[in-house]
Amino acid sequence: MAVHRTTFKEQVYDHIFSDVLEGNFPLDQFITEKQLMERYQVGKAPVREALIELCNENVLRSIPRLGYQVMPVTERDILDATELRLVLELGALEKTSRNFSGGMLTQVSRLNQDWWQEVISGEVDIKKRWQHNSRFHATLCSFAGNELAVEVVRKMIQLEWRAYAQMLATPEQRSEFFQASTSKPHIEIERALTCGDFDTAQALLRGDIMTLPNWLLTQTKRLF
């Protein structure tokens, strides 16, 4: 099987997108090609190619003669992403309930073990939290056998990560958010699946998907 080798453009794209997700580019800051070339130690061509793709995906926008800016995540974006995730993930879990297997449960359990070791019992690492969250939900959705749905779920979680970086800008806000979301819903979902209680698993999954919009509704007073 051929090994995929990432191009310079793909590497730069990943670097920029990671910086966007981690909130390293404030919304009011202009990003220039020269700045990115120096930041990532690469040439102009891969930087420009990556910027074009990020603009096409509405992650960035080009401002003539000034540079690029991170596109703000709007209230409508969060509402739409949440609604789409609920439809796809709850539908996938309902379909999975008809042929749920021990192998699927093992995958869920392993993800939760990684979560425990890397996040809960170690230092709080925002990137690891979001990466685990994406892996857990994508894996659960994948059991229904629809790869397109899995990819959409990943993209919606990335959008929520951007919203998190944008709207919970201070360390205090981020700390409070994660303190409020440490009920370990993924572990509770695993327990429900172990018992074959898919109604409870559905309810827990719904609540988990609603964590970020509910938090923003309660704390910022400016959503929905």
Short mmCIF file of C-alpha atoms in Angstrom, two decimals, residues 39-214:
data_model
loop_
_atom_site.label_atom_id
_atom_site.label_comp_id
_atom_site.label_asym_id
_atom_site.label_seq_id
_atom_site.Cartn_x
_atom_site.Cartn_y
_atom_site.Cartn_z
CA ARG A 39 6.64 31.61 11.18
CA TYR A 40 6.76 28.21 9.46
CA GLN A 41 10.10 28.62 7.65
CA VAL A 42 8.71 27.81 4.20
CA GLY A 43 8.55 29.42 0.78
CA LYS A 44 5.87 31.66 -0.69
CA ALA A 45 4.21 29.10 -2.98
CA PRO A 46 2.97 26.60 -0.33
CA VAL A 47 1.85 29.47 1.91
CA ARG A 48 -0.21 31.02 -0.87
CA GLU A 49 -1.70 27.66 -1.88
CA ALA A 50 -2.69 26.93 1.74
CA LEU A 51 -4.23 30.39 2.15
CA ILE A 52 -6.31 29.96 -1.00
CA GLU A 53 -7.70 26.66 0.30
CA LEU A 54 -8.46 28.11 3.75
CA CYS A 55 -10.27 31.02 2.11
CA ASN A 56 -12.30 28.60 -0.03
CA GLU A 57 -13.31 26.80 3.19
CA ASN A 58 -14.31 30.12 4.85
CA VAL A 59 -11.73 29.69 7.59
CA LEU A 60 -9.91 32.84 6.42
CA ARG A 61 -10.82 35.80 4.24
CA SER A 62 -8.54 37.83 2.01
CA ILE A 63 -8.41 41.60 2.53
CA PRO A 64 -6.74 43.29 -0.47
CA ARG A 65 -3.47 45.10 0.38
CA LEU A 66 -3.79 44.16 4.06
CA GLY A 67 -3.56 40.37 4.30
CA TYR A 68 -5.85 37.71 5.71
CA GLN A 69 -8.18 37.53 8.68
CA VAL A 70 -9.79 34.64 10.54
CA MET A 71 -13.46 34.40 9.67
CA PRO A 72 -15.60 34.83 12.79
CA VAL A 73 -17.87 31.97 13.80
CA THR A 74 -21.40 33.32 14.01
CA GLU A 75 -24.41 32.37 16.13
CA ARG A 76 -25.98 30.88 13.00
CA ASP A 77 -22.87 28.76 12.38
CA ILE A 78 -23.07 27.25 15.87
CA LEU A 79 -26.80 26.62 15.63
CA ASP A 80 -26.42 24.96 12.23
CA ALA A 81 -23.42 22.87 13.33
CA THR A 82 -25.23 21.68 16.45
CA GLU A 83 -28.39 20.81 14.54
CA LEU A 84 -26.42 18.89 11.91
CA ARG A 85 -24.43 16.99 14.52
CA LEU A 86 -27.60 15.98 16.37
CA VAL A 87 -29.18 14.65 13.18
CA LEU A 88 -26.09 12.75 12.01
CA GLU A 89 -24.78 11.39 15.30
CA LEU A 90 -28.08 10.43 16.89
CA GLY A 91 -29.18 8.85 13.62
CA ALA A 92 -25.92 6.94 13.37
CA LEU A 93 -26.24 5.66 16.94
CA GLU A 94 -29.81 4.51 16.30
CA LYS A 95 -28.63 2.60 13.23
CA THR A 96 -25.67 1.16 15.14
CA SER A 97 -27.94 -0.13 17.92
CA ARG A 98 -29.24 -2.80 15.53
CA ASN A 99 -25.85 -4.46 15.12
CA PHE A 100 -23.68 -3.16 17.94
CA SER A 101 -20.77 -5.51 18.59
CA GLY A 102 -18.12 -6.24 21.16
CA GLY A 103 -15.49 -4.93 18.77
CA MET A 104 -17.23 -1.56 18.62
CA LEU A 105 -17.43 -1.43 22.42
CA THR A 106 -13.71 -2.20 22.60
CA GLN A 107 -12.93 0.79 20.36
CA VAL A 108 -15.02 3.08 22.56
CA SER A 109 -13.34 1.73 25.69
CA ARG A 110 -9.85 2.27 24.28
CA LEU A 111 -10.66 5.87 23.40
CA ASN A 112 -11.87 6.48 26.94
CA GLN A 113 -8.74 4.90 28.38
CA ASP A 114 -6.65 7.28 26.27
CA TRP A 115 -8.81 10.16 27.50
CA TRP A 116 -8.24 9.18 31.11
CA GLN A 117 -4.48 8.80 30.74
CA GLU A 118 -3.79 11.83 28.55
CA VAL A 119 -6.27 14.40 29.84
CA ILE A 120 -7.96 13.68 33.14
CA SER A 121 -4.97 12.28 35.01
CA GLY A 122 -2.43 14.61 33.40
CA GLU A 123 -2.00 18.29 32.73
CA VAL A 124 -4.96 20.06 31.17
CA ASP A 125 -4.19 20.24 27.46
CA ILE A 126 -6.82 22.00 25.36
CA LYS A 127 -5.60 20.54 22.09
CA LYS A 128 -5.74 16.98 23.46
CA ARG A 129 -9.25 17.58 24.76
CA TRP A 130 -10.53 18.66 21.37
CA GLN A 131 -8.64 15.93 19.52
CA HIS A 132 -10.07 13.29 21.82
CA ASN A 133 -13.54 14.74 21.47
CA SER A 134 -13.29 14.60 17.68
CA ARG A 135 -11.95 11.02 17.70
CA PHE A 136 -14.65 9.81 20.08
CA HIS A 137 -17.57 11.27 18.16
CA ALA A 138 -16.16 10.36 14.75
CA THR A 139 -15.56 6.77 15.88
CA LEU A 140 -19.06 6.42 17.33
CA CYS A 141 -20.54 7.81 14.12
CA SER A 142 -18.36 5.53 11.96
CA PHE A 143 -20.07 2.42 13.33
CA ALA A 144 -23.06 3.27 11.10
CA GLY A 145 -20.86 2.84 8.03
CA ASN A 146 -21.30 6.29 6.46
CA GLU A 147 -17.88 7.85 5.89
CA LEU A 148 -19.36 11.08 4.54
CA ALA A 149 -21.28 11.58 7.77
CA VAL A 150 -18.07 10.96 9.75
CA GLU A 151 -16.22 13.62 7.77
CA VAL A 152 -19.02 16.14 8.29
CA VAL A 153 -19.01 15.46 12.03
CA ARG A 154 -15.26 16.09 12.14
CA LYS A 155 -15.69 19.39 10.29
CA MET A 156 -18.51 20.50 12.60
CA ILE A 157 -16.35 19.79 15.65
CA GLN A 158 -13.53 21.80 14.06
CA LEU A 159 -15.96 24.68 13.60
CA GLU A 160 -16.93 24.41 17.28
CA TRP A 161 -13.25 24.45 18.20
CA ARG A 162 -12.92 27.71 16.26
CA ALA A 163 -15.93 29.07 18.15
CA TYR A 164 -14.30 28.03 21.41
CA ALA A 165 -11.06 29.84 20.49
CA GLN A 166 -13.00 32.92 19.44
CA MET A 167 -15.58 33.23 22.23
CA LEU A 168 -13.70 31.87 25.22
CA ALA A 169 -10.64 34.01 24.77
CA THR A 170 -9.27 34.25 28.32
CA PRO A 171 -7.65 31.45 30.35
CA GLU A 172 -10.31 31.99 33.03
CA GLN A 173 -13.18 31.43 30.61
CA ARG A 174 -11.55 28.31 29.19
CA SER A 175 -10.83 26.91 32.64
CA GLU A 176 -14.45 27.46 33.70
CA PHE A 177 -15.71 25.81 30.52
CA PHE A 178 -13.67 22.66 31.07
CA GLN A 179 -14.54 22.53 34.75
CA ALA A 180 -18.20 22.58 33.73
CA SER A 181 -17.66 19.81 31.17
CA THR A 182 -15.79 17.27 33.29
CA SER A 183 -18.78 14.99 33.91
CA LYS A 184 -17.05 12.46 31.65
CA PRO A 185 -20.01 11.99 29.29
CA HIS A 186 -17.96 9.74 27.01
CA ILE A 187 -17.37 7.32 29.87
CA GLU A 188 -21.07 7.43 30.76
CA ILE A 189 -21.93 6.70 27.13
CA GLU A 190 -19.60 3.70 27.24
CA ARG A 191 -21.35 2.40 30.37
CA ALA A 192 -24.75 2.73 28.72
CA LEU A 193 -23.52 0.90 25.62
CA THR A 194 -22.02 -1.84 27.80
CA CYS A 195 -25.48 -2.38 29.33
CA GLY A 196 -27.18 -2.26 25.94
CA ASP A 197 -29.12 0.81 27.08
CA PHE A 198 -29.22 2.76 23.84
CA ASP A 199 -31.96 5.15 25.00
CA THR A 200 -29.66 6.39 27.76
CA ALA A 201 -26.71 6.46 25.36
CA GLN A 202 -28.76 8.62 22.98
CA ALA A 203 -29.70 11.03 25.76
CA LEU A 204 -26.09 11.28 26.93
CA LEU A 205 -24.84 11.81 23.40
CA ARG A 206 -27.37 14.58 22.84
CA GLY A 207 -26.29 16.30 26.04
CA ASP A 208 -22.62 16.01 25.11
CA ILE A 209 -23.20 17.56 21.68
CA MET A 210 -25.06 20.44 23.33
CA THR A 211 -22.26 21.19 25.83
CA LEU A 212 -20.63 24.08 23.97
CA PRO A 213 -23.80 25.89 22.78
CA ASN A 214 -25.39 25.50 26.22
#
